[in-house]
Coordinates of C-alpha atoms (C1' of nucleotides) in Angstrom, one line a residue:
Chain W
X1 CA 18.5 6.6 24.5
X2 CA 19.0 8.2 20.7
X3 CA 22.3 8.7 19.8
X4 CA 20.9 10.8 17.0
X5 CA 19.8 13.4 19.2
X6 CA 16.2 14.0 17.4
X7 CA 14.9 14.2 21.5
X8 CA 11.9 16.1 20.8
X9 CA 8.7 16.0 22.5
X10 CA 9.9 13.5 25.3
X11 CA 11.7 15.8 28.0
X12 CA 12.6 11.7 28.9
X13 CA 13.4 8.2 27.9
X14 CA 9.9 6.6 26.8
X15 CA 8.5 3.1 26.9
X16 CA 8.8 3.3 23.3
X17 CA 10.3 0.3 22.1
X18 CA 10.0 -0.6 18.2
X19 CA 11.7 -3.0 15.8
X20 CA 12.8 -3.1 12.2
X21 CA 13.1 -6.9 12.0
X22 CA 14.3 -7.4 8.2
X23 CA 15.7 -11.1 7.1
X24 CA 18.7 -10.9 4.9
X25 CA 17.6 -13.1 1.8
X26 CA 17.5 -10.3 -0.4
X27 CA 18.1 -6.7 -1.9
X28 CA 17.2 -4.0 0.6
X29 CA 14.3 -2.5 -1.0
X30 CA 11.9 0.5 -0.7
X31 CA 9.0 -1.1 1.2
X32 CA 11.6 -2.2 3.9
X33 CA 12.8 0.9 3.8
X34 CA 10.1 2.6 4.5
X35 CA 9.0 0.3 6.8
X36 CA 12.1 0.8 8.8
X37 CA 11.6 4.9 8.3
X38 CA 8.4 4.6 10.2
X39 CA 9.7 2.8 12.5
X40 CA 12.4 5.1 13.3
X41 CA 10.5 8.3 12.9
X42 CA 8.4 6.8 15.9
X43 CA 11.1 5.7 18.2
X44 CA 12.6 9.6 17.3
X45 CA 9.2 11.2 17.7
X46 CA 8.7 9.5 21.3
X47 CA 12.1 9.6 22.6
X48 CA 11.6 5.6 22.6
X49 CA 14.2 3.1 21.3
X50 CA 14.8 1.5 17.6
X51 CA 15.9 -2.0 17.8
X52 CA 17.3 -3.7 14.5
X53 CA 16.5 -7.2 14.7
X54 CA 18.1 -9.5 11.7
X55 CA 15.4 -12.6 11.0
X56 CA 17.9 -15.0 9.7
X57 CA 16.6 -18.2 10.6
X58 CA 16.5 -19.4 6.7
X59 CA 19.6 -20.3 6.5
X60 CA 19.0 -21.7 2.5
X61 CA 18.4 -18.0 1.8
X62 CA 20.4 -16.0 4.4
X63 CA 23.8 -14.7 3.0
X64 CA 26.3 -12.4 4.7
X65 CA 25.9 -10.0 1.6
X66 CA 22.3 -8.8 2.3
X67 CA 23.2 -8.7 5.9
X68 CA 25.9 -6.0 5.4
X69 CA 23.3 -4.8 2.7
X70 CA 20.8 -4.3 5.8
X71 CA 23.5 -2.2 7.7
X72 CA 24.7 -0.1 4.5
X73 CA 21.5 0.5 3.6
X74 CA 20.6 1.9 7.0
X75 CA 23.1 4.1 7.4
X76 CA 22.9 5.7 4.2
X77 CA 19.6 6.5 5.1
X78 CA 20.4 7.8 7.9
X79 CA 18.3 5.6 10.3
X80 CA 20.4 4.6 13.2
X81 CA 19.4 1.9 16.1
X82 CA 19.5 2.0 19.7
X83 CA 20.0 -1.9 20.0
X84 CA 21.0 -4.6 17.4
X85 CA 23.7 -5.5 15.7
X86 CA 26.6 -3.0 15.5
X87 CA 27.1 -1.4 11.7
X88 CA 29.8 -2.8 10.7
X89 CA 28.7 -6.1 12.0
X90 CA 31.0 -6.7 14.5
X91 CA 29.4 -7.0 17.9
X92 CA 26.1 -5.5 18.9
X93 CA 24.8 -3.2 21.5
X94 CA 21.6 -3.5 23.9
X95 CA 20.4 -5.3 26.9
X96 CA 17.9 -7.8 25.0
X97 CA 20.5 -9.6 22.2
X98 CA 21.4 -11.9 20.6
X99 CA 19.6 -9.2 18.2
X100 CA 20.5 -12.6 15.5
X101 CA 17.5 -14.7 15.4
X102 CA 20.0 -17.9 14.3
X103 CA 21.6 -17.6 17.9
X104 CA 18.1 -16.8 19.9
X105 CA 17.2 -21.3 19.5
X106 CA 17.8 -21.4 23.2
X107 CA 15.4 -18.7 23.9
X108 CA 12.3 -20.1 21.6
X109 CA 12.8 -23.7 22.6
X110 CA 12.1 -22.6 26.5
X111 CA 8.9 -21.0 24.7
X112 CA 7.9 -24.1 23.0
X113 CA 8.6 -26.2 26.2
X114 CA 6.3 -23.5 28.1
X115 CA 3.4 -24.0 25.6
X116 CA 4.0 -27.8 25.5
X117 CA 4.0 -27.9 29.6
X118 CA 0.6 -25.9 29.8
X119 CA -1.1 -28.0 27.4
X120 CA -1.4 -24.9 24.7
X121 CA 0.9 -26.6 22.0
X122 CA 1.3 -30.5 20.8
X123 CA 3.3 -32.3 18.7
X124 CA 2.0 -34.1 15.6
X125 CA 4.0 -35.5 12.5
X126 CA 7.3 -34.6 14.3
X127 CA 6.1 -30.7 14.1
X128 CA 5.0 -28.7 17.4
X129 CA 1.7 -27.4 16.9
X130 CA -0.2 -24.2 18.8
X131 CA -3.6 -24.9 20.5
X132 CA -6.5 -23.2 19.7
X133 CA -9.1 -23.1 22.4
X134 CA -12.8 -24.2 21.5
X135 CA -14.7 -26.9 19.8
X136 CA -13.8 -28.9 16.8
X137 CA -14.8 -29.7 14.2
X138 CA -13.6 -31.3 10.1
X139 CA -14.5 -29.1 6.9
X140 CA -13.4 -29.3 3.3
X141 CA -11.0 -26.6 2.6
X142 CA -11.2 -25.8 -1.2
X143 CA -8.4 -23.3 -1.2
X144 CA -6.3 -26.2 -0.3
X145 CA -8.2 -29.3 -1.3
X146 CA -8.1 -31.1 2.0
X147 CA -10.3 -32.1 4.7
X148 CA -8.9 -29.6 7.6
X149 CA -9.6 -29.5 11.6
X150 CA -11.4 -26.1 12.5
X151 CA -11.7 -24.8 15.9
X152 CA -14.9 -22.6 17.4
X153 CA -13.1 -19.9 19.0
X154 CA -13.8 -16.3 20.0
X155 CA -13.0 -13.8 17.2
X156 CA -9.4 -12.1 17.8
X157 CA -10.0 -8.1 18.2
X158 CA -7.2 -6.1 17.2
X159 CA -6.6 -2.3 18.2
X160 CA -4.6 -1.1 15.3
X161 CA -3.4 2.7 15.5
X162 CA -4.1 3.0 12.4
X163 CA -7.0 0.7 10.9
X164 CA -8.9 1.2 13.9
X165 CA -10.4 -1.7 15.5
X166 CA -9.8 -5.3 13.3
X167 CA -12.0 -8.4 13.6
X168 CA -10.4 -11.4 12.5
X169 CA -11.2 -15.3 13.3
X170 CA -8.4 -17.5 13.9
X171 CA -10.1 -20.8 13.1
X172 CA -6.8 -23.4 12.8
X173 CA -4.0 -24.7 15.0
X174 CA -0.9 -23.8 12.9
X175 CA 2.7 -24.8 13.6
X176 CA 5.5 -23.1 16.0
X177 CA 7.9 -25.5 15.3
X178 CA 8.8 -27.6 12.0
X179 CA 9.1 -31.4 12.1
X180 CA 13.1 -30.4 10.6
X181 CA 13.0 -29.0 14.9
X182 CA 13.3 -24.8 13.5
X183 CA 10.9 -22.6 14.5
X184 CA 8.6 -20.4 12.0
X185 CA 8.2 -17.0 11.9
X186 CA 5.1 -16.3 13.5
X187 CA 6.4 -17.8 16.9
X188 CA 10.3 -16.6 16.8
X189 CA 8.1 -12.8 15.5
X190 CA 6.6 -12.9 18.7
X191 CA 8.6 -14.6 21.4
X192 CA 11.2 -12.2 20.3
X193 CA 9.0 -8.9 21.0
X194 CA 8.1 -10.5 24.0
X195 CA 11.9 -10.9 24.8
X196 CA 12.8 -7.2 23.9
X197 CA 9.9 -5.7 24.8
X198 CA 8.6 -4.4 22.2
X199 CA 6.0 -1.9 22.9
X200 CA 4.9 -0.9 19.1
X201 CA 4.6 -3.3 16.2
X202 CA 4.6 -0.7 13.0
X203 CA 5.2 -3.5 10.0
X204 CA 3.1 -3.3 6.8
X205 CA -0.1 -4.3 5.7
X206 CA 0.8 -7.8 4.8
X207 CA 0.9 -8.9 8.0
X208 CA -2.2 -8.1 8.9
X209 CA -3.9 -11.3 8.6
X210 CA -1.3 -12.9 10.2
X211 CA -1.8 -10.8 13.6
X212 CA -4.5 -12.7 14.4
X213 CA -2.3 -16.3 15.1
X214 CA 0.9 -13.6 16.9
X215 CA -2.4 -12.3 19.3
X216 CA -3.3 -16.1 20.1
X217 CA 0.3 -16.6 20.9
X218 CA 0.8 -13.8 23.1
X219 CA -2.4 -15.1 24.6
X220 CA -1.1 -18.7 24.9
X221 CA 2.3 -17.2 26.6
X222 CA 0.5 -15.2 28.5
X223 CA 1.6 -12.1 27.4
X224 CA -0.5 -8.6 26.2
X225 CA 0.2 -7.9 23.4
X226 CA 2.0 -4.6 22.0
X227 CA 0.3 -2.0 20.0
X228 CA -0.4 -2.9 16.4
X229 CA 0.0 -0.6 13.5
X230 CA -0.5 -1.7 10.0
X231 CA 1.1 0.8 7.6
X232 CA 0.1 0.6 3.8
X233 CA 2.2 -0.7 1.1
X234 CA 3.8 0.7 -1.4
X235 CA 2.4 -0.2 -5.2
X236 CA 4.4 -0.5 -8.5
X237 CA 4.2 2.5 -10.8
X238 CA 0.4 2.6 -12.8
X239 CA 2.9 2.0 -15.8
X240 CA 4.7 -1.3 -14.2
X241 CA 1.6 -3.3 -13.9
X242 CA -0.4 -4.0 -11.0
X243 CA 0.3 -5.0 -7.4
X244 CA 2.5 -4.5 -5.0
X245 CA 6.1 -3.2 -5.3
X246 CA 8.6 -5.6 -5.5
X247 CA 12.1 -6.0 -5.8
X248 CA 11.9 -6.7 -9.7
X249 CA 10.5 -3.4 -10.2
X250 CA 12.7 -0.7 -11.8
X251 CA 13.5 2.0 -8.7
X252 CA 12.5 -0.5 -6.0
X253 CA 16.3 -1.0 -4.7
X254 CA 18.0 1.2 -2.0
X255 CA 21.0 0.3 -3.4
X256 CA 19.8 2.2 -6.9
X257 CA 19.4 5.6 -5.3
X258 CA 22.6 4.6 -3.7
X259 CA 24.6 4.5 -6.8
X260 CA 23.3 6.7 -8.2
X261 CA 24.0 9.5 -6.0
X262 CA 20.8 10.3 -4.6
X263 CA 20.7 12.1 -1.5
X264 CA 19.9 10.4 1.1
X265 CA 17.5 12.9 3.1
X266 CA 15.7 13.8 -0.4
X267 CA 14.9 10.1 -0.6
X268 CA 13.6 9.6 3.2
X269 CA 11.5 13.2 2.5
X270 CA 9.8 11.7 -0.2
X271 CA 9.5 8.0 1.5
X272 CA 7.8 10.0 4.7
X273 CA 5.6 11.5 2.1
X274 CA 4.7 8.1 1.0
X275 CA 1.7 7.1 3.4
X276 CA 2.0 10.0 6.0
X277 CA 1.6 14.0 5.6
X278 CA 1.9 16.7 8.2
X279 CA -1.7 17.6 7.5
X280 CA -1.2 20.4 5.9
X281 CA 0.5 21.4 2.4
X282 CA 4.5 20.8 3.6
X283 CA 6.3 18.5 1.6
X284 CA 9.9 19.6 1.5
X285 CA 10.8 19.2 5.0
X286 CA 13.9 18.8 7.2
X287 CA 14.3 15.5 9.3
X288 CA 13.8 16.9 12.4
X289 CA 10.7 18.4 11.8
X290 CA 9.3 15.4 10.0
X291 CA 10.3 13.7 13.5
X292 CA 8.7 16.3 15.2
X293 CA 5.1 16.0 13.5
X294 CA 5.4 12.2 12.8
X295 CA 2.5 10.2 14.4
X296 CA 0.7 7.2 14.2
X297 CA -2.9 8.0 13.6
X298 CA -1.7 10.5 11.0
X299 CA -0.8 7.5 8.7
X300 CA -3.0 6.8 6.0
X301 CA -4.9 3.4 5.4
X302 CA -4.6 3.6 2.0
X303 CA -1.8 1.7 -0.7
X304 CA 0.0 4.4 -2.6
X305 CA 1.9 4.0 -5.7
X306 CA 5.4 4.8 -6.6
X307 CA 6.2 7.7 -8.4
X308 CA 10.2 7.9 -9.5
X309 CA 9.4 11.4 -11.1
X310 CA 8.6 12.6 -7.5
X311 CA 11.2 11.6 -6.2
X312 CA 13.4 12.7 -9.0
X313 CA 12.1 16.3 -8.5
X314 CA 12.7 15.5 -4.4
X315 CA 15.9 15.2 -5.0
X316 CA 16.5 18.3 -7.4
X317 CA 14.9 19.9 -4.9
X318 CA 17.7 19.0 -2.4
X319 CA 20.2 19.0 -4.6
X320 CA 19.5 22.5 -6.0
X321 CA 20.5 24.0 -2.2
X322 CA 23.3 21.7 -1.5
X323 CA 26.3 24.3 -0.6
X324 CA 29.1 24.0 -3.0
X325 CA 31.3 22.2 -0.7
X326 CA 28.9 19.5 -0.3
X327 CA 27.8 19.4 -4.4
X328 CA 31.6 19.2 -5.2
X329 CA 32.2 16.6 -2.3
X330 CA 29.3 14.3 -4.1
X331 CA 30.0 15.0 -7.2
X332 CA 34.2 14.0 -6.6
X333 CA 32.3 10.6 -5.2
X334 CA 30.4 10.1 -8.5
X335 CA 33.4 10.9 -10.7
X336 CA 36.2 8.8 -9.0
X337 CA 33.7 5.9 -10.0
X338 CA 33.9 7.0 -14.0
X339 CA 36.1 5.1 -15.8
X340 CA 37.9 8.2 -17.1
X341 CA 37.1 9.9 -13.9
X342 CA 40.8 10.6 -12.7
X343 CA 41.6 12.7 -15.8
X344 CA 38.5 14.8 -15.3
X345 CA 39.2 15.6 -12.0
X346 CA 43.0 16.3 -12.6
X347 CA 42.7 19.8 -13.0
X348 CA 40.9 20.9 -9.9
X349 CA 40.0 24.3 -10.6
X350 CA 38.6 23.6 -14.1
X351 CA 36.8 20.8 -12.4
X352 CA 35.3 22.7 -9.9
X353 CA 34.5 25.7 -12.1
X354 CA 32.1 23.2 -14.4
X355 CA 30.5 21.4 -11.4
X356 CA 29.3 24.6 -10.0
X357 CA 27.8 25.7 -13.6
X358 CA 26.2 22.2 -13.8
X359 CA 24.6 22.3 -10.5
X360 CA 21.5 24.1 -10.7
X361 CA 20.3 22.2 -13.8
X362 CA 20.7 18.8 -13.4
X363 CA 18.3 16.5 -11.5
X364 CA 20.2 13.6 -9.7
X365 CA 24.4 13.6 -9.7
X366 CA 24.8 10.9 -12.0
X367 CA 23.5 12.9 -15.1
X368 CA 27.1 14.9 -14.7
X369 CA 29.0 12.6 -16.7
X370 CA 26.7 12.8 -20.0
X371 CA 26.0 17.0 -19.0
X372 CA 29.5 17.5 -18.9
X373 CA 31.6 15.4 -21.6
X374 CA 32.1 18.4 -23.7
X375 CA 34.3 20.1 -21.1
X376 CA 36.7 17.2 -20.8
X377 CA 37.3 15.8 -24.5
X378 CA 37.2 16.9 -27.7
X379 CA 35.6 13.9 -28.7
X380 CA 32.0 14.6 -27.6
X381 CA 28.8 13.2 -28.8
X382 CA 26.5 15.2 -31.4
X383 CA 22.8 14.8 -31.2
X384 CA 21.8 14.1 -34.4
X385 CA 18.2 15.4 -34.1
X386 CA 19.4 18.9 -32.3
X387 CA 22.0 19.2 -35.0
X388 CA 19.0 19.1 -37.8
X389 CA 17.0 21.1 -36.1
X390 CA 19.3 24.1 -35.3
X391 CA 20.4 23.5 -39.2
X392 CA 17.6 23.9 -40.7
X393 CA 16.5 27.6 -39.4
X394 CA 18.1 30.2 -40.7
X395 CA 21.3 30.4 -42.3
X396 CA 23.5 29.0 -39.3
X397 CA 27.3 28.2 -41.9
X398 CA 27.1 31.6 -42.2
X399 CA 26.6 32.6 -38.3
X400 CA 29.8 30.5 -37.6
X401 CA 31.6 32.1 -40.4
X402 CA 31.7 35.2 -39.0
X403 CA 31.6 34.5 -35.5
X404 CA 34.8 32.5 -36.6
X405 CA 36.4 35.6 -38.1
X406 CA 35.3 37.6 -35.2
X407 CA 36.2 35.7 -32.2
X408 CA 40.1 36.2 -32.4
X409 CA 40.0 39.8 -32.1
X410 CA 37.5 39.2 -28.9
X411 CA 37.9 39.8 -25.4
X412 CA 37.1 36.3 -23.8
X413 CA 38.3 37.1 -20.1
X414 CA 34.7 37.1 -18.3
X415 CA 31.3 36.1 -19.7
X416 CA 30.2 39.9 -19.8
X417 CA 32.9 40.6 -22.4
X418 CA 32.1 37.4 -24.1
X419 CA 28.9 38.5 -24.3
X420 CA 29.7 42.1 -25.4
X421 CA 32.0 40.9 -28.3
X422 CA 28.9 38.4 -29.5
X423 CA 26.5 41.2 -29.3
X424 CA 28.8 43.8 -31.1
X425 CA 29.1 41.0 -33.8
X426 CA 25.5 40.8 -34.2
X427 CA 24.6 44.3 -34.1
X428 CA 27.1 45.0 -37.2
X429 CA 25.5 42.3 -39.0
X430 CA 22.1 43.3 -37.8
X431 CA 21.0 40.2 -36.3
X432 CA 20.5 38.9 -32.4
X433 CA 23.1 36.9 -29.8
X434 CA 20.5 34.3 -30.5
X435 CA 21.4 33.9 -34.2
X436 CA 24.7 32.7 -33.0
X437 CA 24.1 30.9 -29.7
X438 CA 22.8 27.9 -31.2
X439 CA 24.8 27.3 -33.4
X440 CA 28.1 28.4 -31.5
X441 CA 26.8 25.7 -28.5
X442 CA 26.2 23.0 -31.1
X443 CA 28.9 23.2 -32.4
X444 CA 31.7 23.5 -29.3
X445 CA 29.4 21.2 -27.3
X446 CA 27.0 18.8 -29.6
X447 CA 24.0 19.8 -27.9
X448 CA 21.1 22.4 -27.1
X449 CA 21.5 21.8 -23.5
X450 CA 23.9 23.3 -20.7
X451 CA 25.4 26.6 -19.9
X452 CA 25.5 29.9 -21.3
X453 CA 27.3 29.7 -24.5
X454 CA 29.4 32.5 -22.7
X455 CA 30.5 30.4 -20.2
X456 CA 31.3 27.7 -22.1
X457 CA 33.2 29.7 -24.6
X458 CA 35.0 31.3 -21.3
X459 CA 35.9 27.8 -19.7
X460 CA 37.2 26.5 -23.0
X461 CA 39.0 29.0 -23.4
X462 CA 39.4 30.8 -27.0
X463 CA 41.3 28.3 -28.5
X464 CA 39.7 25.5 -28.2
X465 CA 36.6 26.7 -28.6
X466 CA 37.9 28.5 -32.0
X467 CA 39.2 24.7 -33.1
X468 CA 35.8 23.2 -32.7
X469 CA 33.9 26.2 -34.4
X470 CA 36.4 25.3 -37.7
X471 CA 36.0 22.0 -36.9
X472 CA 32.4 21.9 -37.1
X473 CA 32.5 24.6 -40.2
X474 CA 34.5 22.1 -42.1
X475 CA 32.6 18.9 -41.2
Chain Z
rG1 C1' -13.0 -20.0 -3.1
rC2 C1' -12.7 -17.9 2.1
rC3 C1' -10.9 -13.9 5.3
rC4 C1' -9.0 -9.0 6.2
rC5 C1' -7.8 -3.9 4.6
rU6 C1' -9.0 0.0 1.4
rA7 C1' -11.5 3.9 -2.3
rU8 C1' -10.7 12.5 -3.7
rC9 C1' -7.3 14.8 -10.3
rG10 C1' -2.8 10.1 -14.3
rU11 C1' 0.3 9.9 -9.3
rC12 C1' 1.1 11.5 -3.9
rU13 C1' -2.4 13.8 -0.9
rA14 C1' -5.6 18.0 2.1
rG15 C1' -10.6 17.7 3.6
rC16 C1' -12.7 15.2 9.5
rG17 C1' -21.9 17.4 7.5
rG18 C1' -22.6 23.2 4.4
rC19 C1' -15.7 24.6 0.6
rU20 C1' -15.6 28.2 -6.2
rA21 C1' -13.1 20.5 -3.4
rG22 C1' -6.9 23.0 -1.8
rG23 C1' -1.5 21.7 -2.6
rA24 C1' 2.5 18.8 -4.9
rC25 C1' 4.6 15.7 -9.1
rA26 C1' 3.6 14.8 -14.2
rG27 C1' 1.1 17.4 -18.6
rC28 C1' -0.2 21.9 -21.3
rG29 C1' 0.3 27.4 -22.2
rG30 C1' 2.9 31.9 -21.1
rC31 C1' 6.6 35.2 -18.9
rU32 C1' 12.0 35.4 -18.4
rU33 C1' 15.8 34.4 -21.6
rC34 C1' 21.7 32.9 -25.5
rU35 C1' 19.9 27.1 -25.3
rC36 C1' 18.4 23.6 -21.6
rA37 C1' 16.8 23.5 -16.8
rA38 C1' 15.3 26.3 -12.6
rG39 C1' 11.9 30.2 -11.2
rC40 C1' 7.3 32.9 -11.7
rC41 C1' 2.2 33.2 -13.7
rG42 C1' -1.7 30.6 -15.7
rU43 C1' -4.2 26.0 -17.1
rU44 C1' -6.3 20.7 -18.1
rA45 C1' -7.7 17.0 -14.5
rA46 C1' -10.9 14.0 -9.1
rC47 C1' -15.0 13.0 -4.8
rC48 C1' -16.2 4.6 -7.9
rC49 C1' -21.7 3.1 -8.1
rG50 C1' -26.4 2.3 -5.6
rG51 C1' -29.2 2.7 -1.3
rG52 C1' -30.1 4.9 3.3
rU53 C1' -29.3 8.8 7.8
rU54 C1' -29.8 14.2 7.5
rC55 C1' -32.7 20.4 6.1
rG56 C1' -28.0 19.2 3.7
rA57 C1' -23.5 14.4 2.1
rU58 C1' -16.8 13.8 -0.8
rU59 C1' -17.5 13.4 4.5
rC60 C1' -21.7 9.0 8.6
rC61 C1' -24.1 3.7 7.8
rC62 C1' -25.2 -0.5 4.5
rG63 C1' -24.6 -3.1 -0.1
rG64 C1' -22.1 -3.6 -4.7
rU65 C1' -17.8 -2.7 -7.7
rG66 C1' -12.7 -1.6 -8.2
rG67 C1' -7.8 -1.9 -5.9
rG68 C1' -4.5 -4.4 -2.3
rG69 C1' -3.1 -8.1 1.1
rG70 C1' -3.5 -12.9 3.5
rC71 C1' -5.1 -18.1 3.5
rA72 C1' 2.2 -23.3 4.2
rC73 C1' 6.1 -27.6 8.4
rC74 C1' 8.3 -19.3 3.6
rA75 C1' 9.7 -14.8 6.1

RNA sequence: GCCCCUAUCGUCUAGCGGCUAGGACAGCGGCUUCUCAAGCCGUUAACCCGGGUUCGAUUCCCGGUGGGGGCACCA
């Protein structure tokens, strides 16, 4: 049962049953994530069930870090499981645990024993081996420079839901079980699907090739297998080189977008968009009705590159509609992690007052800091190259000359009077608000970018904002 | 080297035998305007190549080429 409540098309409980089975020896990074996404969005679609399945049986790598990573990653998303481990990592929930592959040895050792009591695994070099079925024979392997034993078997025949039918040969015995008495992935992979009955096996591409030996062992338990569907993977940026994305890549960790301040549902839009469309033009859409249109076959068979700058505009997107309760709630969260973030926050009002002018032009929350400075010290950066550029046209000294004579007998209560007394100062003087805007907003803010010089003025308040006009005049 | 997957603008993609090949991001131009964004309008830009099949191929088939992945006592 969902207990997100995205129950849409199945009136009841499905057979359903998928996994995200992510090993904690690492950063939590976009391909999982996505991976996990799909995952979800078909467990939500069906009315199935999501299991989280941790693959920590490398204990050299494993570390309790990147296993709460895998949890706070999750949730941040917004992708929550049926079964697995519980969030905060105490306990777990569901009828098929452990959900922990490093307490499941019981369970795969009565899997080996099965295999080695029906003659379809053997032991060699201290190792357990799988047995392939068919004739043998030795050939020179030059990938690995050694004489191997092949097998004559039937080709393995995969219905993927998304490739389409998959011909592979599976030509080799291959281990289960390491001479050092741990099992290896591809035989913990698919005892434990067995074991929770797993229904649907959406992982990426990668795994592919390797489908061929998890069929052979299903076959070998004596098992059908589940439904296969090979989902493409995610590339590095054209300008990042070539290949596949990987953690090393700039933008490839959760935890980034995380930081800072991304929304969450602006970043699971755009990773739904990555791989699978509604087939039509929709790209902006809400959760539930990616849920609702969400399906298998619709998935593309193609790789697809990363684009940050989509995403970026995603997430402007979201953040542009975000209700001012929610924009000041995140951008509270991204200030109480500034340094000097107390102090801006101190005066609530004021606070609030410049939040809501910088919302609608900024494009993720962390650019508030640098967008805002100007409000909150009076030591603010200049841009050097705006400040030439506004110098250099017209006759700007003498702009702030008389907008500094003019601005004490001005009304500064509202922007409209703001802008009245500006205009009236331009008009005597025969000139445009635009002759003193930019150098008014250069001056009381270092930069070409930001409010209306009105509001700015107004927020300052006339004081201030007189002190760094005479401040600027004489420097 | 062998095996598997894949191929439409720079990028994400729509297309499922006949279309002026559509949308989005990015770019460019304009409108708006006090700047910067946003918004609106416009615009640059794509069917990898060669064979078939067909009256007709971006679309179906085959072959190349390009891209990706896999070939362990890693996961």
């Amino acid at each position: 049962m969902s207990i997100s409540g995205y129950l849409i098309s199945e009136p009841t409980m499905s057979s359903v049953r998928v996994r995200f089975a992510p090993s904690p020896t690492g950063f939590f990074h976009i391909g999982s994530a996505r991976t996990a996404l799909f995952n979800w969005l078909y467990a939500r679609h069906t009315g199935g069930t999501f299991i989280l399945r941790i693959e920590d049986t490398d204990q050299a790598r494993n570390s309790e870090a990147y296993l709460k990573l895998i949890y706070d990653s999750l949730t941040w998303l917004g992708l929550d499981w049926d079964e697995g481990p519980n969030p905060n990592g105490v306990g777990e929930r569901g009828n098929f645990g452990p959900y922990r592959q490093s307490q499941r040895a019981a369970i795969y050792h009565k899997y080996k024993q099965q295999l080695l009591a029906n003659g379809r695994a053997y032991e060699k070099d201290g190792a357990v081996w799988f047995k392939l079925l068919g004739e043998r024979y030795k050939v020179f392997d030059d990938h690995r420079k050694k004489e191997v034993e092949k097998v004559k078997t039937a080709p393995v025949v995969i219905a993927d839901r998304i490739r389409g039918r998959v011909e592979r040969q599976e030509d080799e015995d291959f281990v289960i079980f390491r001479s050092d008495g741990n099992p290896v992935f591809h035989f913990v992979n698919v005892v434990d699907d067995i074991e929770m009955k797993v229904s649907h096996i959406i992982r990426g591409e990668d795994h592919l090739s390797n489908t061929s030996k998890h069929v052979r062992l299903y076959e070998g338990i004596g098992v059908t297998p589940p439904v296969f569907a090979h989902i493409p993977l995610i590339l590095k940026a054209p300008e990042m080189g070539q290949g596949k994305m990987s953690k090393r890549d700039k933008g490839a960790l959760i935890e980034e977008y995380q930081q800072r301040h991304f929304l969450p549902e602006a970043l699971v839009n755009y990773l739904a968009l990555l791989g699978w469309n509604p087939g039509d033009d929709r790209e902006k859409m809400p959760l539930a009705e990616i849920v609702q249109l969400f399906d298998l076959p619709a998935v593309n068979q193609s790789n697809a590159k990363f684009d940050g700058r989509k995403l970026a505009h995603m997430n402007m997107v979201y953040l542009l509609e975000q209700p001012a309760e929610k924009f000041m709630a995140l951008a509270s969260e991204y200030f109480a992690k500034q340094p000097n973030g107390a102090a801006i926050m101190a005066n609530e009002a004021y606070f609030r007052e410049i939040m809501l002018l910088a919302q609608p032009k900024i494009k993720s929350i962390d650019e508030l800091g640098a967008y805002t400075v100007y409000f909150f010290t009076d030591d603010f950066p200049t841009d050097p190259k705006v400040k030439e550029k506004i110098m250099a046209k017209g006759d700007p000294k003498a702009r702030l000359a008389e907008l500094i004579a003019a601005l004490p007998a001005m009304a500064f209560s509202t922007d409209a009077a703001i802008e009245a007394g500006i205009k009236a100062l331009a008009e005597g003087m025969g000139l445009g608000f635009g002759d003193y805007q930019a150098v008014a907003r250069l001056a009381v803010s270092g930069t070409n970018a930001g409010p209306s010089i009105t509001s700015i003025f107004r927020v300052l308040g006339k004081e201030r904002s007189l002190a760094r006009l005479q401040r600027f005049m004489a420097g």
